[in-house]
JSON list of C-alpha atoms in Angstrom, two decimals:
[
{"chain": "A", "resi": 1, "resn": "TYR", "atom": "CA", "xyz": [-92.23, -51.65, -6.79]},
{"chain": "A", "resi": 2, "resn": "HIS", "atom": "CA", "xyz": [-91.25, -48.00, -6.58]},
{"chain": "A", "resi": 3, "resn": "GLY", "atom": "CA", "xyz": [-93.36, -47.19, -9.65]},
{"chain": "A", "resi": 4, "resn": "LEU", "atom": "CA", "xyz": [-96.43, -48.62, -7.92]},
{"chain": "A", "resi": 5, "resn": "ARG", "atom": "CA", "xyz": [-95.52, -46.84, -4.68]},
{"chain": "A", "resi": 6, "resn": "ALA", "atom": "CA", "xyz": [-95.38, -43.56, -6.62]},
{"chain": "A", "resi": 7, "resn": "LYS", "atom": "CA", "xyz": [-98.99, -44.13, -7.77]},
{"chain": "A", "resi": 8, "resn": "ASP", "atom": "CA", "xyz": [-100.26, -45.51, -4.45]},
{"chain": "A", "resi": 9, "resn": "LYS", "atom": "CA", "xyz": [-98.35, -44.50, -1.32]},
{"chain": "A", "resi": 10, "resn": "SER", "atom": "CA", "xyz": [-100.25, -47.05, 0.78]},
{"chain": "A", "resi": 11, "resn": "PHE", "atom": "CA", "xyz": [-99.05, -50.02, -1.33]},
{"chain": "A", "resi": 12, "resn": "ASN", "atom": "CA", "xyz": [-96.59, -52.37, 0.37]},
{"chain": "A", "resi": 13, "resn": "ALA", "atom": "CA", "xyz": [-95.38, -55.81, -0.60]},
{"chain": "A", "resi": 14, "resn": "ASP", "atom": "CA", "xyz": [-92.74, -58.26, 0.49]},
{"chain": "A", "resi": 15, "resn": "PHE", "atom": "CA", "xyz": [-90.04, -59.03, -2.06]},
{"chain": "A", "resi": 16, "resn": "ASN", "atom": "CA", "xyz": [-87.98, -62.17, -1.54]},
{"chain": "A", "resi": 17, "resn": "LEU", "atom": "CA", "xyz": [-84.85, -62.93, -3.51]},
{"chain": "A", "resi": 18, "resn": "GLU", "atom": "CA", "xyz": [-83.31, -66.39, -3.24]},
{"chain": "A", "resi": 19, "resn": "ILE", "atom": "CA", "xyz": [-80.26, -66.57, -5.47]},
{"chain": "A", "resi": 20, "resn": "ASP", "atom": "CA", "xyz": [-78.15, -69.68, -5.83]},
{"chain": "A", "resi": 21, "resn": "GLU", "atom": "CA", "xyz": [-74.69, -68.18, -5.42]},
{"chain": "A", "resi": 22, "resn": "ASN", "atom": "CA", "xyz": [-73.06, -71.25, -6.98]},
{"chain": "A", "resi": 23, "resn": "LEU", "atom": "CA", "xyz": [-74.64, -70.77, -10.41]},
{"chain": "A", "resi": 24, "resn": "PRO", "atom": "CA", "xyz": [-72.12, -70.93, -13.24]},
{"chain": "A", "resi": 25, "resn": "LYS", "atom": "CA", "xyz": [-71.82, -68.11, -15.73]},
{"chain": "A", "resi": 26, "resn": "ILE", "atom": "CA", "xyz": [-73.95, -68.70, -18.81]},
{"chain": "A", "resi": 27, "resn": "LYS", "atom": "CA", "xyz": [-73.95, -66.91, -22.13]},
{"chain": "A", "resi": 28, "resn": "VAL", "atom": "CA", "xyz": [-76.84, -64.46, -22.30]},
{"chain": "A", "resi": 29, "resn": "ILE", "atom": "CA", "xyz": [-77.53, -61.00, -23.60]},
{"chain": "A", "resi": 30, "resn": "PRO", "atom": "CA", "xyz": [-77.64, -59.21, -20.23]},
{"chain": "A", "resi": 31, "resn": "GLN", "atom": "CA", "xyz": [-79.77, -56.28, -21.40]},
{"chain": "A", "resi": 32, "resn": "ASP", "atom": "CA", "xyz": [-82.40, -58.63, -22.84]},
{"chain": "A", "resi": 33, "resn": "ILE", "atom": "CA", "xyz": [-82.53, -60.88, -19.77]},
{"chain": "A", "resi": 34, "resn": "GLY", "atom": "CA", "xyz": [-82.70, -57.79, -17.56]},
{"chain": "A", "resi": 35, "resn": "ARG", "atom": "CA", "xyz": [-85.65, -56.44, -19.57]},
{"chain": "A", "resi": 36, "resn": "VAL", "atom": "CA", "xyz": [-87.48, -59.77, -19.33]},
{"chain": "A", "resi": 37, "resn": "LEU", "atom": "CA", "xyz": [-86.94, -60.03, -15.57]},
{"chain": "A", "resi": 38, "resn": "LEU", "atom": "CA", "xyz": [-87.98, -56.41, -15.02]},
{"chain": "A", "resi": 39, "resn": "ASN", "atom": "CA", "xyz": [-91.15, -56.99, -17.07]},
{"chain": "A", "resi": 40, "resn": "LEU", "atom": "CA", "xyz": [-92.07, -60.14, -15.12]},
{"chain": "A", "resi": 41, "resn": "ILE", "atom": "CA", "xyz": [-91.35, -58.54, -11.75]},
{"chain": "A", "resi": 42, "resn": "ASN", "atom": "CA", "xyz": [-93.38, -55.43, -12.72]},
{"chain": "A", "resi": 43, "resn": "ASN", "atom": "CA", "xyz": [-96.26, -57.70, -13.75]},
{"chain": "A", "resi": 44, "resn": "ALA", "atom": "CA", "xyz": [-96.02, -59.56, -10.42]},
{"chain": "A", "resi": 45, "resn": "PHE", "atom": "CA", "xyz": [-96.16, -56.30, -8.44]},
{"chain": "A", "resi": 46, "resn": "TYR", "atom": "CA", "xyz": [-99.11, -55.16, -10.56]},
{"chain": "A", "resi": 47, "resn": "ALA", "atom": "CA", "xyz": [-100.91, -58.46, -9.77]},
{"chain": "A", "resi": 48, "resn": "VAL", "atom": "CA", "xyz": [-100.39, -58.22, -6.02]},
{"chain": "A", "resi": 49, "resn": "SER", "atom": "CA", "xyz": [-101.28, -54.53, -6.03]},
{"chain": "A", "resi": 50, "resn": "SER", "atom": "CA", "xyz": [-104.57, -55.31, -7.81]},
{"chain": "A", "resi": 51, "resn": "LYS", "atom": "CA", "xyz": [-105.39, -58.02, -5.27]},
{"chain": "A", "resi": 52, "resn": "ALA", "atom": "CA", "xyz": [-104.43, -55.75, -2.35]},
{"chain": "A", "resi": 53, "resn": "SER", "atom": "CA", "xyz": [-106.78, -53.03, -3.64]},
{"chain": "A", "resi": 54, "resn": "ALA", "atom": "CA", "xyz": [-109.63, -55.50, -4.10]},
{"chain": "A", "resi": 55, "resn": "THR", "atom": "CA", "xyz": [-109.21, -57.28, -0.78]},
{"chain": "A", "resi": 56, "resn": "LYS", "atom": "CA", "xyz": [-108.59, -54.38, 1.60]},
{"chain": "A", "resi": 57, "resn": "ASP", "atom": "CA", "xyz": [-108.82, -55.29, 5.29]},
{"chain": "A", "resi": 58, "resn": "SER", "atom": "CA", "xyz": [-108.71, -59.03, 4.56]},
{"chain": "A", "resi": 59, "resn": "GLY", "atom": "CA", "xyz": [-105.30, -59.72, 6.06]},
{"chain": "A", "resi": 60, "resn": "TYR", "atom": "CA", "xyz": [-103.82, -60.30, 2.60]},
{"chain": "A", "resi": 61, "resn": "LYS", "atom": "CA", "xyz": [-100.04, -59.78, 2.46]},
{"chain": "A", "resi": 62, "resn": "PRO", "atom": "CA", "xyz": [-98.73, -59.13, -1.08]},
{"chain": "A", "resi": 63, "resn": "ASN", "atom": "CA", "xyz": [-95.62, -61.13, -1.87]},
{"chain": "A", "resi": 64, "resn": "VAL", "atom": "CA", "xyz": [-93.34, -61.39, -4.91]},
{"chain": "A", "resi": 65, "resn": "SER", "atom": "CA", "xyz": [-90.38, -63.75, -4.98]},
{"chain": "A", "resi": 66, "resn": "VAL", "atom": "CA", "xyz": [-87.55, -64.46, -7.38]},
{"chain": "A", "resi": 67, "resn": "THR", "atom": "CA", "xyz": [-85.50, -67.64, -7.10]},
{"chain": "A", "resi": 68, "resn": "THR", "atom": "CA", "xyz": [-82.67, -69.10, -9.15]},
{"chain": "A", "resi": 69, "resn": "LYS", "atom": "CA", "xyz": [-81.11, -72.54, -9.17]},
{"chain": "A", "resi": 70, "resn": "MET", "atom": "CA", "xyz": [-79.25, -75.00, -11.34]},
{"chain": "A", "resi": 71, "resn": "ILE", "atom": "CA", "xyz": [-81.36, -77.83, -12.78]},
{"chain": "A", "resi": 72, "resn": "LYS", "atom": "CA", "xyz": [-81.11, -80.72, -15.20]},
{"chain": "A", "resi": 73, "resn": "THR", "atom": "CA", "xyz": [-83.43, -80.44, -18.20]},
{"chain": "A", "resi": 74, "resn": "ASP", "atom": "CA", "xyz": [-85.50, -83.31, -19.57]},
{"chain": "A", "resi": 75, "resn": "LYS", "atom": "CA", "xyz": [-82.54, -84.04, -21.84]},
{"chain": "A", "resi": 76, "resn": "GLU", "atom": "CA", "xyz": [-80.18, -84.18, -18.81]},
{"chain": "A", "resi": 77, "resn": "LYS", "atom": "CA", "xyz": [-78.46, -80.92, -19.73]},
{"chain": "A", "resi": 78, "resn": "ASP", "atom": "CA", "xyz": [-77.48, -78.32, -17.15]},
{"chain": "A", "resi": 79, "resn": "ALA", "atom": "CA", "xyz": [-79.62, -75.19, -17.15]},
{"chain": "A", "resi": 80, "resn": "VAL", "atom": "CA", "xyz": [-80.37, -72.18, -14.98]},
{"chain": "A", "resi": 81, "resn": "GLU", "atom": "CA", "xyz": [-83.93, -71.89, -13.73]},
{"chain": "A", "resi": 82, "resn": "ILE", "atom": "CA", "xyz": [-85.39, -68.51, -12.75]},
{"chain": "A", "resi": 83, "resn": "ARG", "atom": "CA", "xyz": [-88.80, -68.35, -11.07]},
{"chain": "A", "resi": 84, "resn": "ILE", "atom": "CA", "xyz": [-90.84, -65.18, -10.54]},
{"chain": "A", "resi": 85, "resn": "LYS", "atom": "CA", "xyz": [-93.82, -65.84, -8.28]},
{"chain": "A", "resi": 86, "resn": "ASP", "atom": "CA", "xyz": [-96.63, -63.67, -6.93]},
{"chain": "A", "resi": 87, "resn": "ASN", "atom": "CA", "xyz": [-99.61, -64.33, -4.70]},
{"chain": "A", "resi": 88, "resn": "GLY", "atom": "CA", "xyz": [-102.09, -62.28, -6.72]},
{"chain": "A", "resi": 89, "resn": "PHE", "atom": "CA", "xyz": [-105.44, -63.50, -8.07]},
{"chain": "A", "resi": 90, "resn": "GLY", "atom": "CA", "xyz": [-103.87, -65.91, -10.58]},
{"chain": "A", "resi": 91, "resn": "ILE", "atom": "CA", "xyz": [-104.48, -66.26, -14.31]},
{"chain": "A", "resi": 92, "resn": "PRO", "atom": "CA", "xyz": [-107.59, -68.17, -15.45]},
{"chain": "A", "resi": 93, "resn": "SER", "atom": "CA", "xyz": [-106.96, -71.16, -17.73]},
{"chain": "A", "resi": 94, "resn": "SER", "atom": "CA", "xyz": [-108.84, -69.47, -20.58]},
{"chain": "A", "resi": 95, "resn": "LEU", "atom": "CA", "xyz": [-106.29, -66.64, -20.55]},
{"chain": "A", "resi": 96, "resn": "LYS", "atom": "CA", "xyz": [-103.18, -68.70, -19.77]},
{"chain": "A", "resi": 97, "resn": "GLU", "atom": "CA", "xyz": [-103.07, -70.12, -23.27]},
{"chain": "A", "resi": 98, "resn": "LYS", "atom": "CA", "xyz": [-103.13, -66.60, -24.78]},
{"chain": "A", "resi": 99, "resn": "ILE", "atom": "CA", "xyz": [-100.70, -64.65, -22.63]},
{"chain": "A", "resi": 100, "resn": "PHE", "atom": "CA", "xyz": [-97.66, -65.24, -24.85]},
{"chain": "A", "resi": 101, "resn": "GLN", "atom": "CA", "xyz": [-99.51, -64.08, -28.01]},
{"chain": "A", "resi": 102, "resn": "PRO", "atom": "CA", "xyz": [-98.53, -60.72, -29.51]},
{"chain": "A", "resi": 103, "resn": "PHE", "atom": "CA", "xyz": [-100.71, -57.76, -28.46]},
{"chain": "A", "resi": 104, "resn": "PHE", "atom": "CA", "xyz": [-102.61, -59.78, -25.86]},
{"chain": "A", "resi": 105, "resn": "THR", "atom": "CA", "xyz": [-102.94, -58.12, -22.45]},
{"chain": "A", "resi": 106, "resn": "THR", "atom": "CA", "xyz": [-104.95, -58.64, -19.30]},
{"chain": "A", "resi": 107, "resn": "LYS", "atom": "CA", "xyz": [-104.46, -55.04, -18.23]},
{"chain": "A", "resi": 108, "resn": "PRO", "atom": "CA", "xyz": [-106.85, -52.16, -18.86]},
{"chain": "A", "resi": 109, "resn": "THR", "atom": "CA", "xyz": [-106.00, -49.82, -21.75]},
{"chain": "A", "resi": 110, "resn": "GLY", "atom": "CA", "xyz": [-103.08, -47.57, -20.88]},
{"chain": "A", "resi": 111, "resn": "GLU", "atom": "CA", "xyz": [-101.93, -49.65, -17.92]},
{"chain": "A", "resi": 112, "resn": "GLY", "atom": "CA", "xyz": [-99.43, -51.85, -19.75]},
{"chain": "A", "resi": 113, "resn": "THR", "atom": "CA", "xyz": [-96.05, -51.38, -18.15]},
{"chain": "A", "resi": 114, "resn": "GLY", "atom": "CA", "xyz": [-93.49, -52.43, -20.68]},
{"chain": "A", "resi": 115, "resn": "LEU", "atom": "CA", "xyz": [-92.07, -55.21, -22.75]},
{"chain": "A", "resi": 116, "resn": "GLY", "atom": "CA", "xyz": [-95.01, -57.60, -22.89]},
{"chain": "A", "resi": 117, "resn": "LEU", "atom": "CA", "xyz": [-95.04, -61.33, -22.43]},
{"chain": "A", "resi": 118, "resn": "SER", "atom": "CA", "xyz": [-94.90, -62.11, -26.16]},
{"chain": "A", "resi": 119, "resn": "ILE", "atom": "CA", "xyz": [-91.59, -60.32, -26.61]},
{"chain": "A", "resi": 120, "resn": "SER", "atom": "CA", "xyz": [-90.28, -61.70, -23.31]},
{"chain": "A", "resi": 121, "resn": "TYR", "atom": "CA", "xyz": [-91.17, -65.20, -24.52]},
{"chain": "A", "resi": 122, "resn": "ASP", "atom": "CA", "xyz": [-89.34, -64.64, -27.82]},
{"chain": "A", "resi": 123, "resn": "ILE", "atom": "CA", "xyz": [-86.24, -63.30, -26.05]},
{"chain": "A", "resi": 124, "resn": "ILE", "atom": "CA", "xyz": [-86.05, -66.42, -23.89]},
{"chain": "A", "resi": 125, "resn": "THR", "atom": "CA", "xyz": [-87.04, -69.06, -26.45]},
{"chain": "A", "resi": 126, "resn": "LYS", "atom": "CA", "xyz": [-85.56, -67.66, -29.67]},
{"chain": "A", "resi": 127, "resn": "GLY", "atom": "CA", "xyz": [-82.80, -65.40, -28.41]},
{"chain": "A", "resi": 128, "resn": "HIS", "atom": "CA", "xyz": [-81.48, -67.70, -25.67]},
{"chain": "A", "resi": 129, "resn": "ASN", "atom": "CA", "xyz": [-82.68, -71.15, -26.77]},
{"chain": "A", "resi": 130, "resn": "GLY", "atom": "CA", "xyz": [-84.53, -71.46, -23.47]},
{"chain": "A", "resi": 131, "resn": "GLU", "atom": "CA", "xyz": [-88.02, -72.14, -22.19]},
{"chain": "A", "resi": 132, "resn": "MET", "atom": "CA", "xyz": [-90.61, -69.90, -20.59]},
{"chain": "A", "resi": 133, "resn": "LYS", "atom": "CA", "xyz": [-93.74, -71.26, -18.99]},
{"chain": "A", "resi": 134, "resn": "VAL", "atom": "CA", "xyz": [-96.39, -70.21, -16.53]},
{"chain": "A", "resi": 135, "resn": "GLU", "atom": "CA", "xyz": [-98.17, -71.95, -13.67]},
{"chain": "A", "resi": 136, "resn": "SER", "atom": "CA", "xyz": [-101.12, -70.34, -11.95]},
{"chain": "A", "resi": 137, "resn": "ASN", "atom": "CA", "xyz": [-103.79, -71.00, -9.36]},
{"chain": "A", "resi": 138, "resn": "VAL", "atom": "CA", "xyz": [-106.86, -68.79, -9.59]},
{"chain": "A", "resi": 139, "resn": "MET", "atom": "CA", "xyz": [-108.51, -67.47, -6.46]},
{"chain": "A", "resi": 140, "resn": "SER", "atom": "CA", "xyz": [-111.66, -69.57, -6.24]},
{"chain": "A", "resi": 141, "resn": "ASP", "atom": "CA", "xyz": [-113.95, -70.93, -3.53]},
{"chain": "A", "resi": 142, "resn": "GLU", "atom": "CA", "xyz": [-112.61, -74.45, -4.09]},
{"chain": "A", "resi": 143, "resn": "ASN", "atom": "CA", "xyz": [-108.96, -73.38, -3.88]},
{"chain": "A", "resi": 144, "resn": "ILE", "atom": "CA", "xyz": [-109.70, -71.37, -0.73]},
{"chain": "A", "resi": 145, "resn": "LYS", "atom": "CA", "xyz": [-111.51, -74.39, 0.79]},
{"chain": "A", "resi": 146, "resn": "ASN", "atom": "CA", "xyz": [-108.53, -76.64, -0.06]},
{"chain": "A", "resi": 147, "resn": "ASN", "atom": "CA", "xyz": [-106.07, -74.07, 1.29]},
{"chain": "A", "resi": 148, "resn": "ILE", "atom": "CA", "xyz": [-104.45, -73.57, -2.14]},
{"chain": "A", "resi": 149, "resn": "GLU", "atom": "CA", "xyz": [-102.95, -70.10, -2.42]},
{"chain": "A", "resi": 150, "resn": "SER", "atom": "CA", "xyz": [-103.77, -68.17, -5.57]},
{"chain": "A", "resi": 151, "resn": "GLY", "atom": "CA", "xyz": [-101.00, -66.64, -7.64]},
{"chain": "A", "resi": 152, "resn": "THR", "atom": "CA", "xyz": [-98.84, -66.97, -10.70]},
{"chain": "A", "resi": 153, "resn": "GLU", "atom": "CA", "xyz": [-95.33, -68.25, -11.28]},
{"chain": "A", "resi": 154, "resn": "PHE", "atom": "CA", "xyz": [-93.30, -67.67, -14.43]},
{"chain": "A", "resi": 155, "resn": "ILE", "atom": "CA", "xyz": [-90.51, -70.16, -14.99]},
{"chain": "A", "resi": 156, "resn": "ILE", "atom": "CA", "xyz": [-87.55, -69.39, -17.23]},
{"chain": "A", "resi": 157, "resn": "ILE", "atom": "CA", "xyz": [-85.05, -72.10, -18.13]},
{"chain": "A", "resi": 158, "resn": "ILE", "atom": "CA", "xyz": [-81.85, -71.12, -19.91]},
{"chain": "A", "resi": 159, "resn": "PRO", "atom": "CA", "xyz": [-79.40, -73.87, -20.95]},
{"chain": "A", "resi": 160, "resn": "LYS", "atom": "CA", "xyz": [-75.79, -73.64, -19.79]}
]
């Protein structure tokens, strides 16, 4: 957020943090998880900043949220779920299937901010035996007509 504010003093966004304070401790590599979360949050702020620039004077309010909670996996095992959500333009389906590939980016040359989704994906899935997935609604006439907000949500699931 502060990195974007340094580039564009007029940029503002809401940041909501909803942490389940009853989560148990789980075994993770804190530096790696921190890098993944920072990368995803930076990407979310980049997405809402891009939409804010493109939709000036439209009443758009940029918002990024992070939530955590305890869940049961498909195999009925306890896991921690972390969700990073933005209300940017969303990721088109044609790009969604590529975003975890090495060297793939949706950003212009020189505007990449860090770790990359491929490495983040590997840290979660290989390094922590977890899952990382993405859900996204693209800003389109049909979604606007049906009152479906555009944006992207990354979901991380790490087993207990």
